[in-house]
Amino acid sequence: MTISSPRRLTADASAETKLQIDVWSDLACPWCYIGKNRLDRAIASSAHAEAIAVRVRSYELDPGMSDEAKPNLELVAAKYGISPAQAERMEHKVAAIAHRDGLPFAADRVAANSFDVHRVLHLAGTVGLDDQLLGVLQRTMFSGQANSYAHAVLVEAASQLGVPRRRVEEVLASDEYADDVRDDEAEAQRLGVTGIPFAVFDGRIAISGAASIEDYAEAIQQAWSTE
């Protein structure tokens, strides 16, 4: 976990929001899953929880990933040039951390291209549901319940939260929000983001990596006190 001070981001929060947290993440990233849980807990413990908003920003770990879902362990083994057994041991180390945080974690989940996921998250962001939707998709996938990259799963998850089903289907049938995804990724490059999760508090305080609950809480307090 590293903390830095990026050039200030442009605020895009509602009038009721006093502190905005921008988080670059990807559905495939286990540390984003762990980091989101810790950030959520830090926000919940803050005296200012009701005035804090999280905006999900797009970052693709592997833009060239196939649209076809493939077994995660197979992909990990190929990426690092290791055996399936070694890939499983790597996953079990991360799983142990997730389990200590009370999170379900299945090493035998699937992975696929996440561009459509990011587009739907941008749609959800127009009604303030992007952070909630990401949490649902993460838990669904990392628990091994379903393939969160599948369009049917995306439509169901988003619509159950309150995103109009017809709009989700329209977005998935088009290239809508593609430019928004690319804009997020371009901004990440401008900020020098090389790993995720990457959280920016009030456009001024940045934390790279899945920090502890305490470190996230400290960043929230620091950002709030210097408003």
PDB file of C-alpha atoms in Angstrom:
ATOM      1  CA  MET A   1       0.000   0.000   0.000  1.00  0.00           C
ATOM      2  CA  THR A   2       1.386   3.381  -1.010  1.00  0.00           C
ATOM      3  CA  ILE A   3      -0.026   6.840  -0.454  1.00  0.00           C
ATOM      4  CA  SER A   4       0.613   9.759  -2.765  1.00  0.00           C
ATOM      5  CA  SER A   5      -0.862  13.087  -3.817  1.00  0.00           C
ATOM      6  CA  PRO A   6      -2.051  13.053  -7.437  1.00  0.00           C
ATOM      7  CA  ARG A   7      -3.025  16.104  -9.381  1.00  0.00           C
ATOM      8  CA  ARG A   8      -6.524  16.985  -8.285  1.00  0.00           C
ATOM      9  CA  LEU A   9      -9.325  15.171 -10.087  1.00  0.00           C
ATOM     10  CA  THR A  10     -12.435  16.909 -11.301  1.00  0.00           C
ATOM     11  CA  ALA A  11     -15.231  16.470  -8.768  1.00  0.00           C
ATOM     12  CA  ASP A  12     -18.374  14.714  -9.984  1.00  0.00           C
ATOM     13  CA  ALA A  13     -20.484  14.209  -6.896  1.00  0.00           C
ATOM     14  CA  SER A  14     -23.969  15.205  -5.857  1.00  0.00           C
ATOM     15  CA  ALA A  15     -24.666  18.251  -3.717  1.00  0.00           C
ATOM     16  CA  GLU A  16     -25.207  15.978  -0.721  1.00  0.00           C
ATOM     17  CA  THR A  17     -21.803  14.328  -1.104  1.00  0.00           C
ATOM     18  CA  LYS A  18     -19.045  15.984   0.885  1.00  0.00           C
ATOM     19  CA  LEU A  19     -16.317  13.459   0.098  1.00  0.00           C
ATOM     20  CA  GLN A  20     -15.945  11.540  -3.149  1.00  0.00           C
ATOM     21  CA  ILE A  21     -13.685   8.513  -3.437  1.00  0.00           C
ATOM     22  CA  ASP A  22     -12.710   7.439  -6.953  1.00  0.00           C
ATOM     23  CA  VAL A  23     -11.603   3.811  -7.193  1.00  0.00           C
ATOM     24  CA  TRP A  24     -10.026   2.271 -10.286  1.00  0.00           C
ATOM     25  CA  SER A  25     -10.633  -1.472 -10.313  1.00  0.00           C
ATOM     26  CA  ASP A  26     -11.388  -4.493 -12.468  1.00  0.00           C
ATOM     27  CA  LEU A  27     -13.721  -7.418 -11.859  1.00  0.00           C
ATOM     28  CA  ALA A  28     -10.897  -9.897 -12.446  1.00  0.00           C
ATOM     29  CA  CYS A  29      -8.752  -8.388  -9.685  1.00  0.00           C
ATOM     30  CA  PRO A  30      -8.925 -10.295  -6.361  1.00  0.00           C
ATOM     31  CA  TRP A  31      -7.190  -7.454  -4.522  1.00  0.00           C
ATOM     32  CA  CYS A  32      -9.909  -5.078  -5.750  1.00  0.00           C
ATOM     33  CA  TYR A  33     -12.465  -7.437  -4.212  1.00  0.00           C
ATOM     34  CA  ILE A  34     -10.584  -7.496  -0.907  1.00  0.00           C
ATOM     35  CA  GLY A  35      -9.850  -3.766  -1.047  1.00  0.00           C
ATOM     36  CA  LYS A  36     -13.477  -2.850  -1.701  1.00  0.00           C
ATOM     37  CA  ASN A  37     -14.619  -4.798   1.354  1.00  0.00           C
ATOM     38  CA  ARG A  38     -12.065  -3.006   3.513  1.00  0.00           C
ATOM     39  CA  LEU A  39     -12.935   0.416   2.098  1.00  0.00           C
ATOM     40  CA  ASP A  40     -16.643  -0.263   2.637  1.00  0.00           C
ATOM     41  CA  ARG A  41     -15.945  -1.115   6.262  1.00  0.00           C
ATOM     42  CA  ALA A  42     -13.816   2.003   6.716  1.00  0.00           C
ATOM     43  CA  ILE A  43     -16.608   4.154   5.285  1.00  0.00           C
ATOM     44  CA  ALA A  44     -19.222   2.470   7.481  1.00  0.00           C
ATOM     45  CA  SER A  45     -17.130   3.226  10.555  1.00  0.00           C
ATOM     46  CA  SER A  46     -16.757   6.906   9.657  1.00  0.00           C
ATOM     47  CA  ALA A  47     -18.863   9.508  11.403  1.00  0.00           C
ATOM     48  CA  HIS A  48     -19.370  11.005   7.946  1.00  0.00           C
ATOM     49  CA  ALA A  49     -20.480   7.793   6.212  1.00  0.00           C
ATOM     50  CA  GLU A  50     -23.718   9.271   4.858  1.00  0.00           C
ATOM     51  CA  ALA A  51     -21.829  12.060   3.103  1.00  0.00           C
ATOM     52  CA  ILE A  52     -19.260   9.819   1.379  1.00  0.00           C
ATOM     53  CA  ALA A  53     -19.735   8.545  -2.173  1.00  0.00           C
ATOM     54  CA  VAL A  54     -17.622   5.998  -4.059  1.00  0.00           C
ATOM     55  CA  ARG A  55     -17.315   6.315  -7.825  1.00  0.00           C
ATOM     56  CA  VAL A  56     -16.138   3.211  -9.697  1.00  0.00           C
ATOM     57  CA  ARG A  57     -13.544   3.936 -12.381  1.00  0.00           C
ATOM     58  CA  SER A  58     -12.589   1.582 -15.207  1.00  0.00           C
ATOM     59  CA  TYR A  59      -9.272  -0.239 -15.451  1.00  0.00           C
ATOM     60  CA  GLU A  60      -8.781  -3.410 -17.532  1.00  0.00           C
ATOM     61  CA  LEU A  61      -6.076  -5.735 -16.274  1.00  0.00           C
ATOM     62  CA  ASP A  62      -6.051  -7.550 -19.619  1.00  0.00           C
ATOM     63  CA  PRO A  63      -7.804  -5.633 -22.438  1.00  0.00           C
ATOM     64  CA  GLY A  64      -6.912  -8.461 -24.832  1.00  0.00           C
ATOM     65  CA  MET A  65      -8.739 -11.103 -22.818  1.00  0.00           C
ATOM     66  CA  SER A  66     -11.186 -13.271 -24.755  1.00  0.00           C
ATOM     67  CA  ASP A  67     -14.914 -12.614 -24.423  1.00  0.00           C
ATOM     68  CA  GLU A  68     -15.284 -16.344 -23.773  1.00  0.00           C
ATOM     69  CA  ALA A  69     -15.096 -17.170 -20.081  1.00  0.00           C
ATOM     70  CA  LYS A  70     -12.241 -19.507 -19.196  1.00  0.00           C
ATOM     71  CA  PRO A  71     -11.168 -21.211 -15.958  1.00  0.00           C
ATOM     72  CA  ASN A  72      -9.242 -18.801 -13.764  1.00  0.00           C
ATOM     73  CA  LEU A  73      -6.556 -21.307 -12.746  1.00  0.00           C
ATOM     74  CA  GLU A  74      -5.836 -22.068 -16.390  1.00  0.00           C
ATOM     75  CA  LEU A  75      -5.386 -18.365 -17.115  1.00  0.00           C
ATOM     76  CA  VAL A  76      -3.165 -17.784 -14.051  1.00  0.00           C
ATOM     77  CA  ALA A  77      -0.929 -20.711 -15.020  1.00  0.00           C
ATOM     78  CA  ALA A  78      -0.570 -19.400 -18.576  1.00  0.00           C
ATOM     79  CA  LYS A  79       0.047 -15.804 -17.476  1.00  0.00           C
ATOM     80  CA  TYR A  80       2.893 -16.672 -15.096  1.00  0.00           C
ATOM     81  CA  GLY A  81       4.223 -19.720 -16.923  1.00  0.00           C
ATOM     82  CA  ILE A  82       3.606 -22.033 -13.981  1.00  0.00           C
ATOM     83  CA  SER A  83       1.902 -25.369 -13.448  1.00  0.00           C
ATOM     84  CA  PRO A  84      -1.801 -25.662 -12.571  1.00  0.00           C
ATOM     85  CA  ALA A  85      -0.783 -26.872  -9.102  1.00  0.00           C
ATOM     86  CA  GLN A  86       1.398 -23.797  -8.578  1.00  0.00           C
ATOM     87  CA  ALA A  87      -1.424 -21.564  -9.813  1.00  0.00           C
ATOM     88  CA  GLU A  88      -3.773 -23.173  -7.313  1.00  0.00           C
ATOM     89  CA  ARG A  89      -1.305 -22.583  -4.474  1.00  0.00           C
ATOM     90  CA  MET A  90      -1.042 -18.906  -5.478  1.00  0.00           C
ATOM     91  CA  GLU A  91      -4.807 -18.584  -5.423  1.00  0.00           C
ATOM     92  CA  HIS A  92      -5.074 -20.297  -2.054  1.00  0.00           C
ATOM     93  CA  LYS A  93      -2.744 -17.690  -0.532  1.00  0.00           C
ATOM     94  CA  VAL A  94      -5.056 -14.909  -1.684  1.00  0.00           C
ATOM     95  CA  ALA A  95      -8.080 -16.961  -0.608  1.00  0.00           C
ATOM     96  CA  ALA A  96      -6.679 -17.192   2.919  1.00  0.00           C
ATOM     97  CA  ILE A  97      -6.520 -13.386   3.121  1.00  0.00           C
ATOM     98  CA  ALA A  98     -10.052 -13.053   1.723  1.00  0.00           C
ATOM     99  CA  HIS A  99     -11.369 -15.619   4.200  1.00  0.00           C
ATOM    100  CA  ARG A 100      -9.765 -13.763   7.112  1.00  0.00           C
ATOM    101  CA  ASP A 101     -11.734 -10.723   5.955  1.00  0.00           C
ATOM    102  CA  GLY A 102     -14.927 -12.790   5.926  1.00  0.00           C
ATOM    103  CA  LEU A 103     -15.172 -13.030   2.136  1.00  0.00           C
ATOM    104  CA  PRO A 104     -16.034 -16.115   0.069  1.00  0.00           C
ATOM    105  CA  PHE A 105     -13.300 -16.936  -2.435  1.00  0.00           C
ATOM    106  CA  ALA A 106     -13.290 -19.690  -5.069  1.00  0.00           C
ATOM    107  CA  ALA A 107     -10.056 -20.416  -6.927  1.00  0.00           C
ATOM    108  CA  ASP A 108     -11.954 -22.259  -9.663  1.00  0.00           C
ATOM    109  CA  ARG A 109     -13.981 -19.225 -10.801  1.00  0.00           C
ATOM    110  CA  VAL A 110     -13.923 -18.005 -14.403  1.00  0.00           C
ATOM    111  CA  ALA A 111     -12.500 -14.894 -16.052  1.00  0.00           C
ATOM    112  CA  ALA A 112     -13.195 -13.109 -19.336  1.00  0.00           C
ATOM    113  CA  ASN A 113     -12.926  -9.733 -21.039  1.00  0.00           C
ATOM    114  CA  SER A 114     -14.279  -7.075 -18.679  1.00  0.00           C
ATOM    115  CA  PHE A 115     -15.018  -4.227 -21.121  1.00  0.00           C
ATOM    116  CA  ASP A 116     -18.784  -4.830 -21.120  1.00  0.00           C
ATOM    117  CA  VAL A 117     -18.775  -5.060 -17.327  1.00  0.00           C
ATOM    118  CA  HIS A 118     -17.177  -1.623 -17.166  1.00  0.00           C
ATOM    119  CA  ARG A 119     -19.721  -0.200 -19.605  1.00  0.00           C
ATOM    120  CA  VAL A 120     -22.619  -1.467 -17.487  1.00  0.00           C
ATOM    121  CA  LEU A 121     -20.952  -0.061 -14.359  1.00  0.00           C
ATOM    122  CA  HIS A 122     -20.878   3.340 -16.061  1.00  0.00           C
ATOM    123  CA  LEU A 123     -24.587   3.006 -16.792  1.00  0.00           C
ATOM    124  CA  ALA A 124     -25.209   2.098 -13.142  1.00  0.00           C
ATOM    125  CA  GLY A 125     -23.199   5.156 -12.151  1.00  0.00           C
ATOM    126  CA  THR A 126     -25.769   7.429 -13.802  1.00  0.00           C
ATOM    127  CA  VAL A 127     -28.229   6.391 -11.073  1.00  0.00           C
ATOM    128  CA  GLY A 128     -25.672   6.126  -8.264  1.00  0.00           C
ATOM    129  CA  LEU A 129     -25.522   2.317  -8.224  1.00  0.00           C
ATOM    130  CA  ASP A 130     -22.081   1.619  -9.695  1.00  0.00           C
ATOM    131  CA  ASP A 131     -20.361   0.821  -6.396  1.00  0.00           C
ATOM    132  CA  GLN A 132     -23.215  -1.419  -5.249  1.00  0.00           C
ATOM    133  CA  LEU A 133     -23.295  -3.245  -8.567  1.00  0.00           C
ATOM    134  CA  LEU A 134     -19.552  -3.853  -8.506  1.00  0.00           C
ATOM    135  CA  GLY A 135     -19.901  -5.382  -5.046  1.00  0.00           C
ATOM    136  CA  VAL A 136     -22.659  -7.732  -6.205  1.00  0.00           C
ATOM    137  CA  LEU A 137     -20.699  -8.804  -9.283  1.00  0.00           C
ATOM    138  CA  GLN A 138     -17.524  -9.359  -7.266  1.00  0.00           C
ATOM    139  CA  ARG A 139     -19.207 -11.491  -4.639  1.00  0.00           C
ATOM    140  CA  THR A 140     -21.122 -13.474  -7.269  1.00  0.00           C
ATOM    141  CA  MET A 141     -17.947 -14.268  -9.190  1.00  0.00           C
ATOM    142  CA  PHE A 142     -15.449 -14.752  -6.372  1.00  0.00           C
ATOM    143  CA  SER A 143     -17.840 -17.046  -4.524  1.00  0.00           C
ATOM    144  CA  GLY A 144     -18.067 -19.174  -7.659  1.00  0.00           C
ATOM    145  CA  GLN A 145     -21.845 -18.715  -7.879  1.00  0.00           C
ATOM    146  CA  ALA A 146     -21.976 -17.522 -11.482  1.00  0.00           C
ATOM    147  CA  ASN A 147     -20.080 -15.979 -14.385  1.00  0.00           C
ATOM    148  CA  SER A 148     -20.427 -12.243 -13.693  1.00  0.00           C
ATOM    149  CA  TYR A 149     -19.121 -11.430 -17.180  1.00  0.00           C
ATOM    150  CA  ALA A 150     -22.133 -13.081 -18.830  1.00  0.00           C
ATOM    151  CA  HIS A 151     -24.638 -10.600 -20.212  1.00  0.00           C
ATOM    152  CA  ALA A 152     -27.572 -12.404 -18.618  1.00  0.00           C
ATOM    153  CA  VAL A 153     -25.917 -12.160 -15.200  1.00  0.00           C
ATOM    154  CA  LEU A 154     -25.071  -8.481 -15.731  1.00  0.00           C
ATOM    155  CA  VAL A 155     -28.649  -7.683 -16.739  1.00  0.00           C
ATOM    156  CA  GLU A 156     -30.125  -9.531 -13.775  1.00  0.00           C
ATOM    157  CA  ALA A 157     -27.713  -8.108 -11.205  1.00  0.00           C
ATOM    158  CA  ALA A 158     -28.102  -4.525 -12.405  1.00  0.00           C
ATOM    159  CA  SER A 159     -31.886  -4.659 -12.750  1.00  0.00           C
ATOM    160  CA  GLN A 160     -32.331  -6.163  -9.288  1.00  0.00           C
ATOM    161  CA  LEU A 161     -30.502  -3.167  -7.850  1.00  0.00           C
ATOM    162  CA  GLY A 162     -32.741  -0.738  -9.697  1.00  0.00           C
ATOM    163  CA  VAL A 163     -30.999  -0.050 -13.005  1.00  0.00           C
ATOM    164  CA  PRO A 164     -33.703  -0.243 -15.704  1.00  0.00           C
ATOM    165  CA  ARG A 165     -33.441  -3.667 -17.361  1.00  0.00           C
ATOM    166  CA  ARG A 166     -34.180  -2.250 -20.803  1.00  0.00           C
ATOM    167  CA  ARG A 167     -31.288   0.212 -20.503  1.00  0.00           C
ATOM    168  CA  VAL A 168     -28.841  -2.516 -19.477  1.00  0.00           C
ATOM    169  CA  GLU A 169     -29.889  -4.589 -22.489  1.00  0.00           C
ATOM    170  CA  GLU A 170     -29.559  -1.552 -24.768  1.00  0.00           C
ATOM    171  CA  VAL A 171     -26.057  -0.797 -23.514  1.00  0.00           C
ATOM    172  CA  LEU A 172     -24.910  -4.396 -23.951  1.00  0.00           C
ATOM    173  CA  ALA A 173     -26.310  -4.465 -27.497  1.00  0.00           C
ATOM    174  CA  SER A 174     -24.359  -1.324 -28.438  1.00  0.00           C
ATOM    175  CA  ASP A 175     -21.031   0.369 -27.772  1.00  0.00           C
ATOM    176  CA  GLU A 176     -22.573   2.878 -25.356  1.00  0.00           C
ATOM    177  CA  TYR A 177     -20.217   4.064 -22.583  1.00  0.00           C
ATOM    178  CA  ALA A 178     -17.190   2.686 -24.437  1.00  0.00           C
ATOM    179  CA  ASP A 179     -15.680   6.169 -24.537  1.00  0.00           C
ATOM    180  CA  ASP A 180     -16.275   6.572 -20.785  1.00  0.00           C
ATOM    181  CA  VAL A 181     -14.321   3.387 -20.103  1.00  0.00           C
ATOM    182  CA  ARG A 182     -11.454   4.580 -22.273  1.00  0.00           C
ATOM    183  CA  ASP A 183     -11.527   8.026 -20.642  1.00  0.00           C
ATOM    184  CA  ASP A 184     -11.160   6.411 -17.198  1.00  0.00           C
ATOM    185  CA  GLU A 185      -8.237   4.355 -18.429  1.00  0.00           C
ATOM    186  CA  ALA A 186      -6.607   7.404 -19.994  1.00  0.00           C
ATOM    187  CA  GLU A 187      -6.959   9.287 -16.706  1.00  0.00           C
ATOM    188  CA  ALA A 188      -5.434   6.341 -14.852  1.00  0.00           C
ATOM    189  CA  GLN A 189      -2.475   6.508 -17.208  1.00  0.00           C
ATOM    190  CA  ARG A 190      -2.164  10.257 -16.637  1.00  0.00           C
ATOM    191  CA  LEU A 191      -2.134   9.674 -12.876  1.00  0.00           C
ATOM    192  CA  GLY A 192       0.555   7.015 -13.232  1.00  0.00           C
ATOM    193  CA  VAL A 193      -1.619   4.124 -12.078  1.00  0.00           C
ATOM    194  CA  THR A 194       0.268   0.853 -12.533  1.00  0.00           C
ATOM    195  CA  GLY A 195      -1.744  -1.381 -10.232  1.00  0.00           C
ATOM    196  CA  ILE A 196      -5.212  -1.680  -8.783  1.00  0.00           C
ATOM    197  CA  PRO A 197      -7.175  -1.041  -6.689  1.00  0.00           C
ATOM    198  CA  PHE A 198      -6.221   2.623  -6.849  1.00  0.00           C
ATOM    199  CA  ALA A 199      -8.299   4.941  -4.676  1.00  0.00           C
ATOM    200  CA  VAL A 200      -8.276   8.733  -4.738  1.00  0.00           C
ATOM    201  CA  PHE A 201      -9.912  10.600  -1.856  1.00  0.00           C
ATOM    202  CA  ASP A 202     -11.325  14.042  -2.686  1.00  0.00           C
ATOM    203  CA  GLY A 203      -9.040  14.191  -5.720  1.00  0.00           C
ATOM    204  CA  ARG A 204      -6.017  14.752  -3.482  1.00  0.00           C
ATOM    205  CA  ILE A 205      -5.010  11.659  -1.521  1.00  0.00           C
ATOM    206  CA  ALA A 206      -4.220   8.430  -3.361  1.00  0.00           C
ATOM    207  CA  ILE A 207      -3.812   4.904  -2.058  1.00  0.00           C
ATOM    208  CA  SER A 208      -2.448   2.211  -4.359  1.00  0.00           C
ATOM    209  CA  GLY A 209      -3.199  -1.399  -3.472  1.00  0.00           C
ATOM    210  CA  ALA A 210      -5.609  -3.079  -1.085  1.00  0.00           C
ATOM    211  CA  ALA A 211      -4.935  -1.112   2.086  1.00  0.00           C
ATOM    212  CA  SER A 212      -6.021  -2.037   5.583  1.00  0.00           C
ATOM    213  CA  ILE A 213      -9.307  -0.807   7.010  1.00  0.00           C
ATOM    214  CA  GLU A 214      -7.302   1.474   9.295  1.00  0.00           C
ATOM    215  CA  ASP A 215      -5.344   3.034   6.424  1.00  0.00           C
ATOM    216  CA  TYR A 216      -8.516   3.680   4.440  1.00  0.00           C
ATOM    217  CA  ALA A 217     -10.129   5.192   7.538  1.00  0.00           C
ATOM    218  CA  GLU A 218      -7.113   7.446   8.045  1.00  0.00           C
ATOM    219  CA  ALA A 219      -7.289   8.622   4.421  1.00  0.00           C
ATOM    220  CA  ILE A 220     -10.997   9.390   4.826  1.00  0.00           C
ATOM    221  CA  GLN A 221     -10.357  11.395   7.976  1.00  0.00           C
ATOM    222  CA  GLN A 222      -7.459  13.250   6.423  1.00  0.00           C
ATOM    223  CA  ALA A 223      -9.438  14.119   3.294  1.00  0.00           C
ATOM    224  CA  TRP A 224     -12.424  15.199   5.378  1.00  0.00           C
ATOM    225  CA  SER A 225     -10.435  17.352   7.796  1.00  0.00           C
ATOM    226  CA  THR A 226      -8.714  19.255   4.971  1.00  0.00           C
ATOM    227  CA  GLU A 227     -11.912  19.983   3.004  1.00  0.00           C
TER     228      GLU A 227
END
